[in-house]
């Protein structure tokens, strides 16, 4: 799930649900600020934080609005702080160059107009979709099935747009 304001009433539902309910075994967080209680306490589950570099957030603002400097700082700092508190060996921070917030949804996959309207980043919509799918699947296979992933280990170089950190 995206975790953005139109997906959840408070804008960060996935992290809040994982924080509050230990029955969830893994938490995938996409391009959203973390709530204060999650930043303070962290998550109990393995987590994957998917986002993009600050320059892509600024470029998105130029093309389609949104993403004030305050929003950018809050989103990235709360994601990074929560990631840093994660249990060692079970969490990943993935930054994908060329993505806008809409790239983290299905919209670019279903409509070519998102790029023409400036709603998606310079990355090809299908390429962004493929990257999200590959990393999400690898994360859940690792977290839930205990399957080793060379992609998460940084051994595969098929996605040069990706910068991954493992904690």
mmCIF file with all atom_site columns, C-alpha atoms in Angstrom:
data_model
loop_
_atom_site.group_PDB
_atom_site.id
_atom_site.type_symbol
_atom_site.label_atom_id
_atom_site.label_alt_id
_atom_site.label_comp_id
_atom_site.label_asym_id
_atom_site.label_entity_id
_atom_site.label_seq_id
_atom_site.pdbx_PDB_ins_code
_atom_site.Cartn_x
_atom_site.Cartn_y
_atom_site.Cartn_z
_atom_site.occupancy
_atom_site.B_iso_or_equiv
_atom_site.pdbx_formal_charge
_atom_site.auth_seq_id
_atom_site.auth_comp_id
_atom_site.auth_asym_id
_atom_site.auth_atom_id
_atom_site.pdbx_PDB_model_num
ATOM 1   C CA . UNK A 1 1   ? 0.000  0.000   0.000   1.00 0.00 ? 1   UNK A CA 1
ATOM 2   C CA . UNK A 1 2   ? 1.131  3.525   -0.695  1.00 0.00 ? 2   UNK A CA 1
ATOM 3   C CA . UNK A 1 3   ? 0.577  5.095   2.709   1.00 0.00 ? 3   UNK A CA 1
ATOM 4   C CA . UNK A 1 4   ? -0.230 8.491   1.248   1.00 0.00 ? 4   UNK A CA 1
ATOM 5   C CA . UNK A 1 5   ? -2.991 10.831  2.381   1.00 0.00 ? 5   UNK A CA 1
ATOM 6   C CA . UNK A 1 6   ? -5.579 9.654   -0.131  1.00 0.00 ? 6   UNK A CA 1
ATOM 7   C CA . UNK A 1 7   ? -5.001 6.013   0.835   1.00 0.00 ? 7   UNK A CA 1
ATOM 8   C CA . UNK A 1 8   ? -5.353 6.490   4.591   1.00 0.00 ? 8   UNK A CA 1
ATOM 9   C CA . UNK A 1 9   ? -7.131 9.121   6.664   1.00 0.00 ? 9   UNK A CA 1
ATOM 10  C CA . UNK A 1 10  ? -4.018 10.040  8.652   1.00 0.00 ? 10  UNK A CA 1
ATOM 11  C CA . UNK A 1 11  ? -1.539 9.716   5.785   1.00 0.00 ? 11  UNK A CA 1
ATOM 12  C CA . UNK A 1 12  ? 0.642  7.007   7.307   1.00 0.00 ? 12  UNK A CA 1
ATOM 13  C CA . UNK A 1 13  ? -1.671 4.065   7.898   1.00 0.00 ? 13  UNK A CA 1
ATOM 14  C CA . UNK A 1 14  ? 0.694  1.205   7.088   1.00 0.00 ? 14  UNK A CA 1
ATOM 15  C CA . UNK A 1 15  ? 3.285  2.236   9.663   1.00 0.00 ? 15  UNK A CA 1
ATOM 16  C CA . UNK A 1 16  ? 0.623  2.925   12.294  1.00 0.00 ? 16  UNK A CA 1
ATOM 17  C CA . UNK A 1 17  ? -1.060 -0.441  11.737  1.00 0.00 ? 17  UNK A CA 1
ATOM 18  C CA . UNK A 1 18  ? 2.247  -2.314  11.966  1.00 0.00 ? 18  UNK A CA 1
ATOM 19  C CA . UNK A 1 19  ? 3.240  -0.335  15.051  1.00 0.00 ? 19  UNK A CA 1
ATOM 20  C CA . UNK A 1 20  ? -0.053 -1.044  16.831  1.00 0.00 ? 20  UNK A CA 1
ATOM 21  C CA . UNK A 1 21  ? -0.670 -4.649  15.757  1.00 0.00 ? 21  UNK A CA 1
ATOM 22  C CA . UNK A 1 22  ? 2.098  -7.240  16.187  1.00 0.00 ? 22  UNK A CA 1
ATOM 23  C CA . UNK A 1 23  ? 0.069  -9.765  14.178  1.00 0.00 ? 23  UNK A CA 1
ATOM 24  C CA . UNK A 1 24  ? 1.508  -8.141  11.046  1.00 0.00 ? 24  UNK A CA 1
ATOM 25  C CA . UNK A 1 25  ? 4.745  -9.957  10.229  1.00 0.00 ? 25  UNK A CA 1
ATOM 26  C CA . UNK A 1 26  ? 6.294  -7.388  7.882   1.00 0.00 ? 26  UNK A CA 1
ATOM 27  C CA . UNK A 1 27  ? 5.734  -3.741  6.997   1.00 0.00 ? 27  UNK A CA 1
ATOM 28  C CA . UNK A 1 28  ? 6.179  -2.169  3.557   1.00 0.00 ? 28  UNK A CA 1
ATOM 29  C CA . UNK A 1 29  ? 6.211  1.636   3.675   1.00 0.00 ? 29  UNK A CA 1
ATOM 30  C CA . UNK A 1 30  ? 6.082  3.714   0.514   1.00 0.00 ? 30  UNK A CA 1
ATOM 31  C CA . UNK A 1 31  ? 7.026  7.362   0.319   1.00 0.00 ? 31  UNK A CA 1
ATOM 32  C CA . UNK A 1 32  ? 5.182  8.618   3.405   1.00 0.00 ? 32  UNK A CA 1
ATOM 33  C CA . UNK A 1 33  ? 6.102  10.442  6.593   1.00 0.00 ? 33  UNK A CA 1
ATOM 34  C CA . UNK A 1 34  ? 5.996  8.275   9.702   1.00 0.00 ? 34  UNK A CA 1
ATOM 35  C CA . UNK A 1 35  ? 3.781  9.317   12.633  1.00 0.00 ? 35  UNK A CA 1
ATOM 36  C CA . UNK A 1 36  ? 5.439  10.552  15.823  1.00 0.00 ? 36  UNK A CA 1
ATOM 37  C CA . UNK A 1 37  ? 4.720  7.406   17.869  1.00 0.00 ? 37  UNK A CA 1
ATOM 38  C CA . UNK A 1 38  ? 6.261  5.189   15.184  1.00 0.00 ? 38  UNK A CA 1
ATOM 39  C CA . UNK A 1 39  ? 9.329  7.441   14.930  1.00 0.00 ? 39  UNK A CA 1
ATOM 40  C CA . UNK A 1 40  ? 9.715  7.393   18.709  1.00 0.00 ? 40  UNK A CA 1
ATOM 41  C CA . UNK A 1 41  ? 9.134  3.670   19.293  1.00 0.00 ? 41  UNK A CA 1
ATOM 42  C CA . UNK A 1 42  ? 10.039 2.113   15.945  1.00 0.00 ? 42  UNK A CA 1
ATOM 43  C CA . UNK A 1 43  ? 8.468  -0.996  14.464  1.00 0.00 ? 43  UNK A CA 1
ATOM 44  C CA . UNK A 1 44  ? 8.533  -4.547  15.790  1.00 0.00 ? 44  UNK A CA 1
ATOM 45  C CA . UNK A 1 45  ? 8.440  -6.149  12.349  1.00 0.00 ? 45  UNK A CA 1
ATOM 46  C CA . UNK A 1 46  ? 10.932 -6.288  9.513   1.00 0.00 ? 46  UNK A CA 1
ATOM 47  C CA . UNK A 1 47  ? 10.379 -3.251  7.335   1.00 0.00 ? 47  UNK A CA 1
ATOM 48  C CA . UNK A 1 48  ? 11.092 -1.886  3.902   1.00 0.00 ? 48  UNK A CA 1
ATOM 49  C CA . UNK A 1 49  ? 11.017 1.864   3.312   1.00 0.00 ? 49  UNK A CA 1
ATOM 50  C CA . UNK A 1 50  ? 10.635 2.756   -0.369  1.00 0.00 ? 50  UNK A CA 1
ATOM 51  C CA . UNK A 1 51  ? 11.193 6.377   -1.349  1.00 0.00 ? 51  UNK A CA 1
ATOM 52  C CA . UNK A 1 52  ? 13.170 8.624   -3.676  1.00 0.00 ? 52  UNK A CA 1
ATOM 53  C CA . UNK A 1 53  ? 15.939 11.213  -3.432  1.00 0.00 ? 53  UNK A CA 1
ATOM 54  C CA . UNK A 1 54  ? 15.240 14.757  -2.270  1.00 0.00 ? 54  UNK A CA 1
ATOM 55  C CA . UNK A 1 55  ? 16.004 16.141  -5.748  1.00 0.00 ? 55  UNK A CA 1
ATOM 56  C CA . UNK A 1 56  ? 13.184 14.077  -7.243  1.00 0.00 ? 56  UNK A CA 1
ATOM 57  C CA . UNK A 1 57  ? 10.776 15.476  -4.659  1.00 0.00 ? 57  UNK A CA 1
ATOM 58  C CA . UNK A 1 58  ? 11.850 18.988  -5.630  1.00 0.00 ? 58  UNK A CA 1
ATOM 59  C CA . UNK A 1 59  ? 11.538 18.169  -9.329  1.00 0.00 ? 59  UNK A CA 1
ATOM 60  C CA . UNK A 1 60  ? 8.009  16.890  -8.683  1.00 0.00 ? 60  UNK A CA 1
ATOM 61  C CA . UNK A 1 61  ? 7.146  20.193  -7.048  1.00 0.00 ? 61  UNK A CA 1
ATOM 62  C CA . UNK A 1 62  ? 8.277  22.025  -10.195 1.00 0.00 ? 62  UNK A CA 1
ATOM 63  C CA . UNK A 1 63  ? 6.281  19.740  -12.522 1.00 0.00 ? 63  UNK A CA 1
ATOM 64  C CA . UNK A 1 64  ? 3.070  19.199  -10.599 1.00 0.00 ? 64  UNK A CA 1
ATOM 65  C CA . UNK A 1 65  ? 3.144  21.062  -7.288  1.00 0.00 ? 65  UNK A CA 1
ATOM 66  C CA . UNK A 1 66  ? 3.215  19.850  -3.720  1.00 0.00 ? 66  UNK A CA 1
ATOM 67  C CA . UNK A 1 67  ? 6.204  18.751  -1.676  1.00 0.00 ? 67  UNK A CA 1
ATOM 68  C CA . UNK A 1 68  ? 7.183  21.843  0.246   1.00 0.00 ? 68  UNK A CA 1
ATOM 69  C CA . UNK A 1 69  ? 10.633 21.793  1.823   1.00 0.00 ? 69  UNK A CA 1
ATOM 70  C CA . UNK A 1 70  ? 8.936  21.065  5.150   1.00 0.00 ? 70  UNK A CA 1
ATOM 71  C CA . UNK A 1 71  ? 7.082  18.069  3.628   1.00 0.00 ? 71  UNK A CA 1
ATOM 72  C CA . UNK A 1 72  ? 10.289 16.776  2.091   1.00 0.00 ? 72  UNK A CA 1
ATOM 73  C CA . UNK A 1 73  ? 12.260 17.091  5.350   1.00 0.00 ? 73  UNK A CA 1
ATOM 74  C CA . UNK A 1 74  ? 9.474  15.493  7.385   1.00 0.00 ? 74  UNK A CA 1
ATOM 75  C CA . UNK A 1 75  ? 8.959  12.581  5.008   1.00 0.00 ? 75  UNK A CA 1
ATOM 76  C CA . UNK A 1 76  ? 12.613 11.695  4.572   1.00 0.00 ? 76  UNK A CA 1
ATOM 77  C CA . UNK A 1 77  ? 13.726 12.349  8.153   1.00 0.00 ? 77  UNK A CA 1
ATOM 78  C CA . UNK A 1 78  ? 10.891 10.344  9.735   1.00 0.00 ? 78  UNK A CA 1
ATOM 79  C CA . UNK A 1 79  ? 11.433 7.462   7.310   1.00 0.00 ? 79  UNK A CA 1
ATOM 80  C CA . UNK A 1 80  ? 15.195 7.457   7.940   1.00 0.00 ? 80  UNK A CA 1
ATOM 81  C CA . UNK A 1 81  ? 14.817 7.744   11.729  1.00 0.00 ? 81  UNK A CA 1
ATOM 82  C CA . UNK A 1 82  ? 12.314 4.890   11.892  1.00 0.00 ? 82  UNK A CA 1
ATOM 83  C CA . UNK A 1 83  ? 14.482 2.765   9.596   1.00 0.00 ? 83  UNK A CA 1
ATOM 84  C CA . UNK A 1 84  ? 17.521 3.432   11.821  1.00 0.00 ? 84  UNK A CA 1
ATOM 85  C CA . UNK A 1 85  ? 15.604 2.005   14.815  1.00 0.00 ? 85  UNK A CA 1
ATOM 86  C CA . UNK A 1 86  ? 14.711 -1.194  12.984  1.00 0.00 ? 86  UNK A CA 1
ATOM 87  C CA . UNK A 1 87  ? 15.878 -4.566  14.171  1.00 0.00 ? 87  UNK A CA 1
ATOM 88  C CA . UNK A 1 88  ? 19.305 -5.221  12.596  1.00 0.00 ? 88  UNK A CA 1
ATOM 89  C CA . UNK A 1 89  ? 19.338 -7.607  9.661   1.00 0.00 ? 89  UNK A CA 1
ATOM 90  C CA . UNK A 1 90  ? 15.656 -7.330  8.863   1.00 0.00 ? 90  UNK A CA 1
ATOM 91  C CA . UNK A 1 91  ? 15.048 -3.928  7.310   1.00 0.00 ? 91  UNK A CA 1
ATOM 92  C CA . UNK A 1 92  ? 15.788 -2.084  4.101   1.00 0.00 ? 92  UNK A CA 1
ATOM 93  C CA . UNK A 1 93  ? 15.795 1.548   2.998   1.00 0.00 ? 93  UNK A CA 1
ATOM 94  C CA . UNK A 1 94  ? 15.344 1.791   -0.766  1.00 0.00 ? 94  UNK A CA 1
ATOM 95  C CA . UNK A 1 95  ? 15.690 5.063   -2.664  1.00 0.00 ? 95  UNK A CA 1
ATOM 96  C CA . UNK A 1 96  ? 14.699 4.989   -6.344  1.00 0.00 ? 96  UNK A CA 1
ATOM 97  C CA . UNK A 1 97  ? 15.942 7.780   -8.586  1.00 0.00 ? 97  UNK A CA 1
ATOM 98  C CA . UNK A 1 98  ? 13.492 9.230   -11.083 1.00 0.00 ? 98  UNK A CA 1
ATOM 99  C CA . UNK A 1 99  ? 10.298 8.548   -9.137  1.00 0.00 ? 99  UNK A CA 1
ATOM 100 C CA . UNK A 1 100 ? 7.508  10.954  -8.203  1.00 0.00 ? 100 UNK A CA 1
ATOM 101 C CA . UNK A 1 101 ? 4.889  10.096  -5.589  1.00 0.00 ? 101 UNK A CA 1
ATOM 102 C CA . UNK A 1 102 ? 2.425  8.892   -8.222  1.00 0.00 ? 102 UNK A CA 1
ATOM 103 C CA . UNK A 1 103 ? 5.011  6.336   -9.373  1.00 0.00 ? 103 UNK A CA 1
ATOM 104 C CA . UNK A 1 104 ? 4.376  4.538   -6.075  1.00 0.00 ? 104 UNK A CA 1
ATOM 105 C CA . UNK A 1 105 ? 0.771  3.890   -7.147  1.00 0.00 ? 105 UNK A CA 1
ATOM 106 C CA . UNK A 1 106 ? -0.708 1.887   -10.030 1.00 0.00 ? 106 UNK A CA 1
ATOM 107 C CA . UNK A 1 107 ? -1.605 5.052   -11.968 1.00 0.00 ? 107 UNK A CA 1
ATOM 108 C CA . UNK A 1 108 ? 1.430  5.090   -14.327 1.00 0.00 ? 108 UNK A CA 1
ATOM 109 C CA . UNK A 1 109 ? 0.834  1.445   -15.155 1.00 0.00 ? 109 UNK A CA 1
ATOM 110 C CA . UNK A 1 110 ? -2.770 2.053   -16.174 1.00 0.00 ? 110 UNK A CA 1
ATOM 111 C CA . UNK A 1 111 ? -2.504 5.440   -17.871 1.00 0.00 ? 111 UNK A CA 1
ATOM 112 C CA . UNK A 1 112 ? 0.200  6.927   -20.095 1.00 0.00 ? 112 UNK A CA 1
ATOM 113 C CA . UNK A 1 113 ? -1.297 10.361  -19.409 1.00 0.00 ? 113 UNK A CA 1
ATOM 114 C CA . UNK A 1 114 ? 0.323  10.540  -15.959 1.00 0.00 ? 114 UNK A CA 1
ATOM 115 C CA . UNK A 1 115 ? 3.697  11.315  -17.530 1.00 0.00 ? 115 UNK A CA 1
ATOM 116 C CA . UNK A 1 116 ? 2.204  13.789  -20.006 1.00 0.00 ? 116 UNK A CA 1
ATOM 117 C CA . UNK A 1 117 ? 0.570  15.635  -17.099 1.00 0.00 ? 117 UNK A CA 1
ATOM 118 C CA . UNK A 1 118 ? 3.833  15.770  -15.122 1.00 0.00 ? 118 UNK A CA 1
ATOM 119 C CA . UNK A 1 119 ? 2.472  13.478  -12.409 1.00 0.00 ? 119 UNK A CA 1
ATOM 120 C CA . UNK A 1 120 ? 5.202  10.863  -12.759 1.00 0.00 ? 120 UNK A CA 1
ATOM 121 C CA . UNK A 1 121 ? 8.938  11.177  -12.640 1.00 0.00 ? 121 UNK A CA 1
ATOM 122 C CA . UNK A 1 122 ? 11.471 10.834  -15.428 1.00 0.00 ? 122 UNK A CA 1
ATOM 123 C CA . UNK A 1 123 ? 11.636 7.072   -14.890 1.00 0.00 ? 123 UNK A CA 1
ATOM 124 C CA . UNK A 1 124 ? 9.563  5.083   -17.364 1.00 0.00 ? 124 UNK A CA 1
ATOM 125 C CA . UNK A 1 125 ? 6.253  4.112   -15.727 1.00 0.00 ? 125 UNK A CA 1
ATOM 126 C CA . UNK A 1 126 ? 6.716  0.410   -16.470 1.00 0.00 ? 126 UNK A CA 1
ATOM 127 C CA . UNK A 1 127 ? 10.308 0.489   -15.210 1.00 0.00 ? 127 UNK A CA 1
ATOM 128 C CA . UNK A 1 128 ? 9.228  2.106   -11.930 1.00 0.00 ? 128 UNK A CA 1
ATOM 129 C CA . UNK A 1 129 ? 6.442  -0.457  -11.577 1.00 0.00 ? 129 UNK A CA 1
ATOM 130 C CA . UNK A 1 130 ? 8.909  -3.316  -12.233 1.00 0.00 ? 130 UNK A CA 1
ATOM 131 C CA . UNK A 1 131 ? 11.345 -1.980  -9.615  1.00 0.00 ? 131 UNK A CA 1
ATOM 132 C CA . UNK A 1 132 ? 8.630  -1.636  -6.968  1.00 0.00 ? 132 UNK A CA 1
ATOM 133 C CA . UNK A 1 133 ? 7.359  -5.134  -7.695  1.00 0.00 ? 133 UNK A CA 1
ATOM 134 C CA . UNK A 1 134 ? 10.828 -6.701  -7.627  1.00 0.00 ? 134 UNK A CA 1
ATOM 135 C CA . UNK A 1 135 ? 11.841 -5.113  -4.325  1.00 0.00 ? 135 UNK A CA 1
ATOM 136 C CA . UNK A 1 136 ? 8.452  -5.647  -2.660  1.00 0.00 ? 136 UNK A CA 1
ATOM 137 C CA . UNK A 1 137 ? 8.378  -9.313  -3.641  1.00 0.00 ? 137 UNK A CA 1
ATOM 138 C CA . UNK A 1 138 ? 11.979 -9.840  -2.553  1.00 0.00 ? 138 UNK A CA 1
ATOM 139 C CA . UNK A 1 139 ? 11.249 -8.179  0.789   1.00 0.00 ? 139 UNK A CA 1
ATOM 140 C CA . UNK A 1 140 ? 8.143  -10.226 1.538   1.00 0.00 ? 140 UNK A CA 1
ATOM 141 C CA . UNK A 1 141 ? 9.811  -13.468 0.422   1.00 0.00 ? 141 UNK A CA 1
ATOM 142 C CA . UNK A 1 142 ? 12.704 -12.697 2.749   1.00 0.00 ? 142 UNK A CA 1
ATOM 143 C CA . UNK A 1 143 ? 10.625 -11.475 5.698   1.00 0.00 ? 143 UNK A CA 1
ATOM 144 C CA . UNK A 1 144 ? 7.807  -14.010 5.500   1.00 0.00 ? 144 UNK A CA 1
ATOM 145 C CA . UNK A 1 145 ? 9.369  -17.069 3.854   1.00 0.00 ? 145 UNK A CA 1
ATOM 146 C CA . UNK A 1 146 ? 12.971 -16.637 5.027   1.00 0.00 ? 146 UNK A CA 1
ATOM 147 C CA . UNK A 1 147 ? 14.207 -16.803 1.411   1.00 0.00 ? 147 UNK A CA 1
ATOM 148 C CA . UNK A 1 148 ? 17.590 -15.306 0.629   1.00 0.00 ? 148 UNK A CA 1
ATOM 149 C CA . UNK A 1 149 ? 17.455 -12.490 -1.940  1.00 0.00 ? 149 UNK A CA 1
ATOM 150 C CA . UNK A 1 150 ? 20.512 -11.451 -3.952  1.00 0.00 ? 150 UNK A CA 1
ATOM 151 C CA . UNK A 1 151 ? 18.530 -8.349  -4.960  1.00 0.00 ? 151 UNK A CA 1
ATOM 152 C CA . UNK A 1 152 ? 18.229 -7.206  -1.333  1.00 0.00 ? 152 UNK A CA 1
ATOM 153 C CA . UNK A 1 153 ? 21.842 -8.143  -0.690  1.00 0.00 ? 153 UNK A CA 1
ATOM 154 C CA . UNK A 1 154 ? 22.836 -5.664  -3.409  1.00 0.00 ? 154 UNK A CA 1
ATOM 155 C CA . UNK A 1 155 ? 24.409 -8.379  -5.555  1.00 0.00 ? 155 UNK A CA 1
ATOM 156 C CA . UNK A 1 156 ? 22.236 -7.801  -8.631  1.00 0.00 ? 156 UNK A CA 1
ATOM 157 C CA . UNK A 1 157 ? 22.809 -4.659  -10.672 1.00 0.00 ? 157 UNK A CA 1
ATOM 158 C CA . UNK A 1 158 ? 19.692 -4.817  -12.878 1.00 0.00 ? 158 UNK A CA 1
ATOM 159 C CA . UNK A 1 159 ? 18.277 -1.630  -11.348 1.00 0.00 ? 159 UNK A CA 1
ATOM 160 C CA . UNK A 1 160 ? 20.976 1.078   -11.301 1.00 0.00 ? 160 UNK A CA 1
ATOM 161 C CA . UNK A 1 161 ? 18.287 3.619   -10.271 1.00 0.00 ? 161 UNK A CA 1
ATOM 162 C CA . UNK A 1 162 ? 18.133 1.954   -6.854  1.00 0.00 ? 162 UNK A CA 1
ATOM 163 C CA . UNK A 1 163 ? 20.202 2.751   -3.801  1.00 0.00 ? 163 UNK A CA 1
ATOM 164 C CA . UNK A 1 164 ? 19.554 0.202   -1.043  1.00 0.00 ? 164 UNK A CA 1
ATOM 165 C CA . UNK A 1 165 ? 20.698 0.202   2.563   1.00 0.00 ? 165 UNK A CA 1
ATOM 166 C CA . UNK A 1 166 ? 20.317 -2.814  4.817   1.00 0.00 ? 166 UNK A CA 1
ATOM 167 C CA . UNK A 1 167 ? 20.026 -2.533  8.552   1.00 0.00 ? 167 UNK A CA 1
#
